[in-house]
Amino acid sequence: MSTAESATVYGNFLSKELSFISDVDRQRHLSLFGIPLSTEAGIYPVTITVLTDTGEETTINFNVQIVSGGYGVTNIELPEGSDLSLIDTSTDEQELSMLGSLTSQITPEKYLTGPMGLPAAAPMNAVFGTRRSYNGGEVNRFHLGADFAGGPGSPILAAGPGRVVLVDWLSLRGLATVIDHGWGIYTIYAHQKETLVNVGDFVQAGQQIGTVGSSGRVTGPHLHWEVWIQGTPVDPMQFVQQDFP
Ligand SMILES: [Zn+2]
């Protein structure tokens, strides 16, 4: 949105603060917001407040319609002998909470200069958003990324330029890397066999950052790739197909 004079803009949507990134004149303002997968389709109010440097405050209210993503349901059978603590939802919650805090931090600079590239030269074999059960249990989780069927040891590529903010062994995602692309946009690369980067490295689009493996909660080797927007996982393929904004 644009304002006639320099202003600070803030707002609220889905019980969450809307964070705005403003240009140097603070007359053009942009907010990126990920809709959580658990959101029911419906009409939701947005509130935006503009506070100009001269002290004038204006509040704008409007509604946004959220439509169903039409995602499917699937059951995953973990191989016999798998560590069953991996299907305890508290393990999911701990990892999501850690990644949520990490990806809620907004770097004001935008490193992406166009759409993202694919993170592996391999066919995609599981899409984002599918609701999942494990070993025939309750359907209580979502597939938060897209899977690529790369063979073990094949290259994992940075989807865009950015700074590495995490390289660590996680319970579910196994050996994982998180890249900050600026403006609250992050990519996550999971189940790696090995990593080629360190926290603090700045990587270029298409640079190899690791290799495909089967670490963490998997049924076989593949790359699980996620995009998070200011603390919320969203469909990564949107970012391959178009540039935001
Ligand atoms: Zn996956």
mmCIF file of N, CA and C in Angstrom, residues 183-236:
data_model
loop_
_atom_site.group_PDB
_atom_site.id
_atom_site.type_symbol
_atom_site.label_atom_id
_atom_site.label_comp_id
_atom_site.label_asym_id
_atom_site.label_seq_id
_atom_site.Cartn_x
_atom_site.Cartn_y
_atom_site.Cartn_z
ATOM 1 N N TRP A 183 13.078 -10.309 4.229
ATOM 2 C CA TRP A 183 11.646 -9.988 4.270
ATOM 3 C C TRP A 183 10.821 -11.075 4.972
ATOM 4 N N GLY A 184 11.455 -11.864 5.829
ATOM 5 C CA GLY A 184 10.709 -12.912 6.532
ATOM 6 C C GLY A 184 10.454 -14.151 5.699
ATOM 7 N N ILE A 185 11.190 -14.316 4.573
ATOM 8 C CA ILE A 185 11.040 -15.501 3.713
ATOM 9 C C ILE A 185 12.212 -16.454 3.991
ATOM 10 N N TYR A 186 11.886 -17.697 4.329
ATOM 11 C CA TYR A 186 12.908 -18.692 4.675
ATOM 12 C C TYR A 186 12.676 -19.978 3.892
ATOM 13 N N THR A 187 13.756 -20.705 3.565
ATOM 14 C CA THR A 187 13.611 -22.058 3.013
ATOM 15 C C THR A 187 14.305 -23.048 3.947
ATOM 16 N N ILE A 188 13.733 -24.264 4.007
ATOM 17 C CA ILE A 188 14.275 -25.328 4.858
ATOM 18 C C ILE A 188 14.499 -26.572 3.996
ATOM 19 N N TYR A 189 15.641 -27.212 4.184
ATOM 20 C CA TYR A 189 16.043 -28.394 3.408
ATOM 21 C C TYR A 189 16.278 -29.517 4.417
ATOM 22 N N ALA A 190 15.471 -30.587 4.365
ATOM 23 C CA ALA A 190 15.498 -31.592 5.435
ATOM 24 C C ALA A 190 15.930 -32.976 4.946
ATOM 25 N N HIS A 191 16.242 -33.839 5.913
ATOM 26 C CA HIS A 191 16.631 -35.253 5.711
ATOM 27 C C HIS A 191 17.956 -35.394 4.956
ATOM 28 N N GLN A 192 18.849 -34.410 5.115
ATOM 29 C CA GLN A 192 20.105 -34.438 4.360
ATOM 30 C C GLN A 192 21.042 -35.545 4.840
ATOM 31 N N LYS A 193 21.906 -35.951 3.923
ATOM 32 C CA LYS A 193 22.970 -36.905 4.252
ATOM 33 C C LYS A 193 24.165 -36.126 4.795
ATOM 34 N N GLU A 194 24.504 -35.044 4.100
ATOM 35 C CA GLU A 194 25.617 -34.206 4.561
ATOM 36 C C GLU A 194 25.341 -32.748 4.199
ATOM 37 N N THR A 195 26.037 -31.849 4.901
ATOM 38 C CA THR A 195 25.880 -30.424 4.626
ATOM 39 C C THR A 195 27.195 -29.861 4.110
ATOM 40 N N LEU A 196 27.102 -28.815 3.289
ATOM 41 C CA LEU A 196 28.311 -28.188 2.741
ATOM 42 C C LEU A 196 28.418 -26.734 3.186
ATOM 43 N N VAL A 197 27.522 -26.297 4.102
ATOM 44 C CA VAL A 197 27.523 -24.888 4.519
ATOM 45 C C VAL A 197 27.525 -24.773 6.043
ATOM 46 N N ASN A 198 27.809 -23.566 6.505
ATOM 47 C CA ASN A 198 27.814 -23.271 7.937
ATOM 48 C C ASN A 198 26.909 -22.078 8.207
ATOM 49 N N VAL A 199 26.441 -21.976 9.459
ATOM 50 C CA VAL A 199 25.637 -20.826 9.866
ATOM 51 C C VAL A 199 26.454 -19.555 9.614
ATOM 52 N N GLY A 200 25.816 -18.556 8.994
ATOM 53 C CA GLY A 200 26.493 -17.288 8.691
ATOM 54 C C GLY A 200 26.924 -17.182 7.239
ATOM 55 N N ASP A 201 27.034 -18.328 6.534
ATOM 56 C CA ASP A 201 27.424 -18.293 5.112
ATOM 57 C C ASP A 201 26.348 -17.585 4.302
ATOM 58 N N PHE A 202 26.762 -16.805 3.288
ATOM 59 C CA PHE A 202 25.804 -16.259 2.329
ATOM 60 C C PHE A 202 25.887 -17.128 1.083
ATOM 61 N N VAL A 203 24.752 -17.701 0.671
ATOM 62 C CA VAL A 203 24.753 -18.614 -0.478
ATOM 63 C C VAL A 203 24.044 -17.960 -1.662
ATOM 64 N N GLN A 204 24.409 -18.407 -2.855
ATOM 65 C CA GLN A 204 23.796 -17.894 -4.085
ATOM 66 C C GLN A 204 22.730 -18.874 -4.570
ATOM 67 N N ALA A 205 21.819 -18.383 -5.416
ATOM 68 C CA ALA A 205 20.795 -19.248 -6.001
ATOM 69 C C ALA A 205 21.475 -20.381 -6.762
ATOM 70 N N GLY A 206 21.048 -21.610 -6.523
ATOM 71 C CA GLY A 206 21.580 -22.757 -7.251
ATOM 72 C C GLY A 206 22.871 -23.317 -6.687
ATOM 73 N N GLN A 207 23.411 -22.677 -5.644
ATOM 74 C CA GLN A 207 24.645 -23.189 -5.022
ATOM 75 C C GLN A 207 24.344 -24.483 -4.272
ATOM 76 N N GLN A 208 25.225 -25.478 -4.404
ATOM 77 C CA GLN A 208 24.998 -26.733 -3.668
ATOM 78 C C GLN A 208 25.265 -26.510 -2.186
ATOM 79 N N ILE A 209 24.275 -26.893 -1.356
ATOM 80 C CA ILE A 209 24.409 -26.686 0.094
ATOM 81 C C ILE A 209 24.504 -27.999 0.862
ATOM 82 N N GLY A 210 24.232 -29.129 0.183
ATOM 83 C CA GLY A 210 24.284 -30.417 0.873
ATOM 84 C C GLY A 210 23.922 -31.534 -0.078
ATOM 85 N N THR A 211 23.695 -32.731 0.490
ATOM 86 C CA THR A 211 23.299 -33.865 -0.348
ATOM 87 C C THR A 211 22.066 -34.542 0.244
ATOM 88 N N VAL A 212 21.295 -35.175 -0.636
ATOM 89 C CA VAL A 212 20.054 -35.859 -0.252
ATOM 90 C C VAL A 212 20.382 -37.083 0.601
ATOM 91 N N GLY A 213 19.591 -37.265 1.667
ATOM 92 C CA GLY A 213 19.797 -38.418 2.541
ATOM 93 C C GLY A 213 18.482 -38.916 3.095
ATOM 94 N N SER A 214 18.553 -39.632 4.222
ATOM 95 C CA SER A 214 17.340 -40.179 4.831
ATOM 96 C C SER A 214 17.388 -40.000 6.346
ATOM 97 N N SER A 215 17.961 -38.859 6.792
ATOM 98 C CA SER A 215 18.013 -38.593 8.230
ATOM 99 C C SER A 215 16.656 -38.069 8.706
ATOM 100 N N GLY A 216 16.291 -38.374 9.972
ATOM 101 C CA GLY A 216 15.018 -37.907 10.537
ATOM 102 C C GLY A 216 13.872 -38.863 10.244
ATOM 103 N N ARG A 217 12.612 -38.329 10.268
ATOM 104 C CA ARG A 217 11.423 -39.184 10.099
ATOM 105 C C ARG A 217 11.134 -39.377 8.611
ATOM 106 N N VAL A 218 11.608 -40.472 8.058
ATOM 107 C CA VAL A 218 11.454 -40.738 6.620
ATOM 108 C C VAL A 218 11.119 -42.207 6.386
ATOM 109 N N THR A 219 10.610 -42.477 5.175
ATOM 110 C CA THR A 219 10.427 -43.867 4.763
ATOM 111 C C THR A 219 11.490 -44.244 3.732
ATOM 112 N N GLY A 220 12.281 -43.275 3.312
ATOM 113 C CA GLY A 220 13.350 -43.534 2.349
ATOM 114 C C GLY A 220 14.017 -42.220 2.006
ATOM 115 N N PRO A 221 15.146 -42.257 1.281
ATOM 116 C CA PRO A 221 15.865 -41.015 0.977
ATOM 117 C C PRO A 221 15.058 -40.078 0.077
ATOM 118 N N HIS A 222 15.014 -38.815 0.428
ATOM 119 C CA HIS A 222 14.407 -37.772 -0.406
ATOM 120 C C HIS A 222 14.744 -36.421 0.206
ATOM 121 N N LEU A 223 14.517 -35.355 -0.571
ATOM 122 C CA LEU A 223 14.645 -34.002 -0.032
ATOM 123 C C LEU A 223 13.253 -33.491 0.318
ATOM 124 N N HIS A 224 13.075 -33.076 1.557
ATOM 125 C CA HIS A 224 11.835 -32.415 1.981
ATOM 126 C C HIS A 224 12.171 -30.931 2.048
ATOM 127 N N TRP A 225 11.421 -30.116 1.277
ATOM 128 C CA TRP A 225 11.732 -28.692 1.125
ATOM 129 C C TRP A 225 10.558 -27.838 1.593
ATOM 130 N N GLU A 226 10.827 -26.876 2.468
ATOM 131 C CA GLU A 226 9.764 -26.017 3.003
ATOM 132 C C GLU A 226 10.074 -24.547 2.745
ATOM 133 N N VAL A 227 9.003 -23.738 2.606
ATOM 134 C CA VAL A 227 9.127 -22.276 2.594
ATOM 135 C C VAL A 227 8.284 -21.747 3.743
ATOM 136 N N TRP A 228 8.869 -20.929 4.587
ATOM 137 C CA TRP A 228 8.142 -20.304 5.706
ATOM 138 C C TRP A 228 8.101 -18.799 5.481
ATOM 139 N N ILE A 229 6.933 -18.200 5.739
ATOM 140 C CA ILE A 229 6.765 -16.750 5.663
ATOM 141 C C ILE A 229 6.463 -16.251 7.064
ATOM 142 N N GLN A 230 7.371 -15.495 7.615
ATOM 143 C CA GLN A 230 7.184 -14.897 8.943
ATOM 144 C C GLN A 230 6.549 -15.879 9.924
ATOM 145 N N GLY A 231 7.160 -17.062 10.032
ATOM 146 C CA GLY A 231 6.747 -18.023 11.048
ATOM 147 C C GLY A 231 5.678 -19.014 10.628
ATOM 148 N N THR A 232 5.235 -18.984 9.352
ATOM 149 C CA THR A 232 4.183 -19.907 8.899
ATOM 150 C C THR A 232 4.630 -20.660 7.646
ATOM 151 N N PRO A 233 4.568 -22.011 7.658
ATOM 152 C CA PRO A 233 4.923 -22.756 6.447
ATOM 153 C C PRO A 233 3.847 -22.600 5.366
ATOM 154 N N VAL A 234 4.284 -22.351 4.127
ATOM 155 C CA VAL A 234 3.356 -22.161 2.999
ATOM 156 C C VAL A 234 3.802 -23.049 1.833
ATOM 157 N N ASP A 235 2.959 -23.121 0.778
ATOM 158 C CA ASP A 235 3.276 -23.980 -0.367
ATOM 159 C C ASP A 235 4.533 -23.474 -1.082
ATOM 160 N N PRO A 236 5.635 -24.238 -1.040
ATOM 161 C CA PRO A 236 6.880 -23.742 -1.634
ATOM 162 C C PRO A 236 6.796 -23.544 -3.144
#
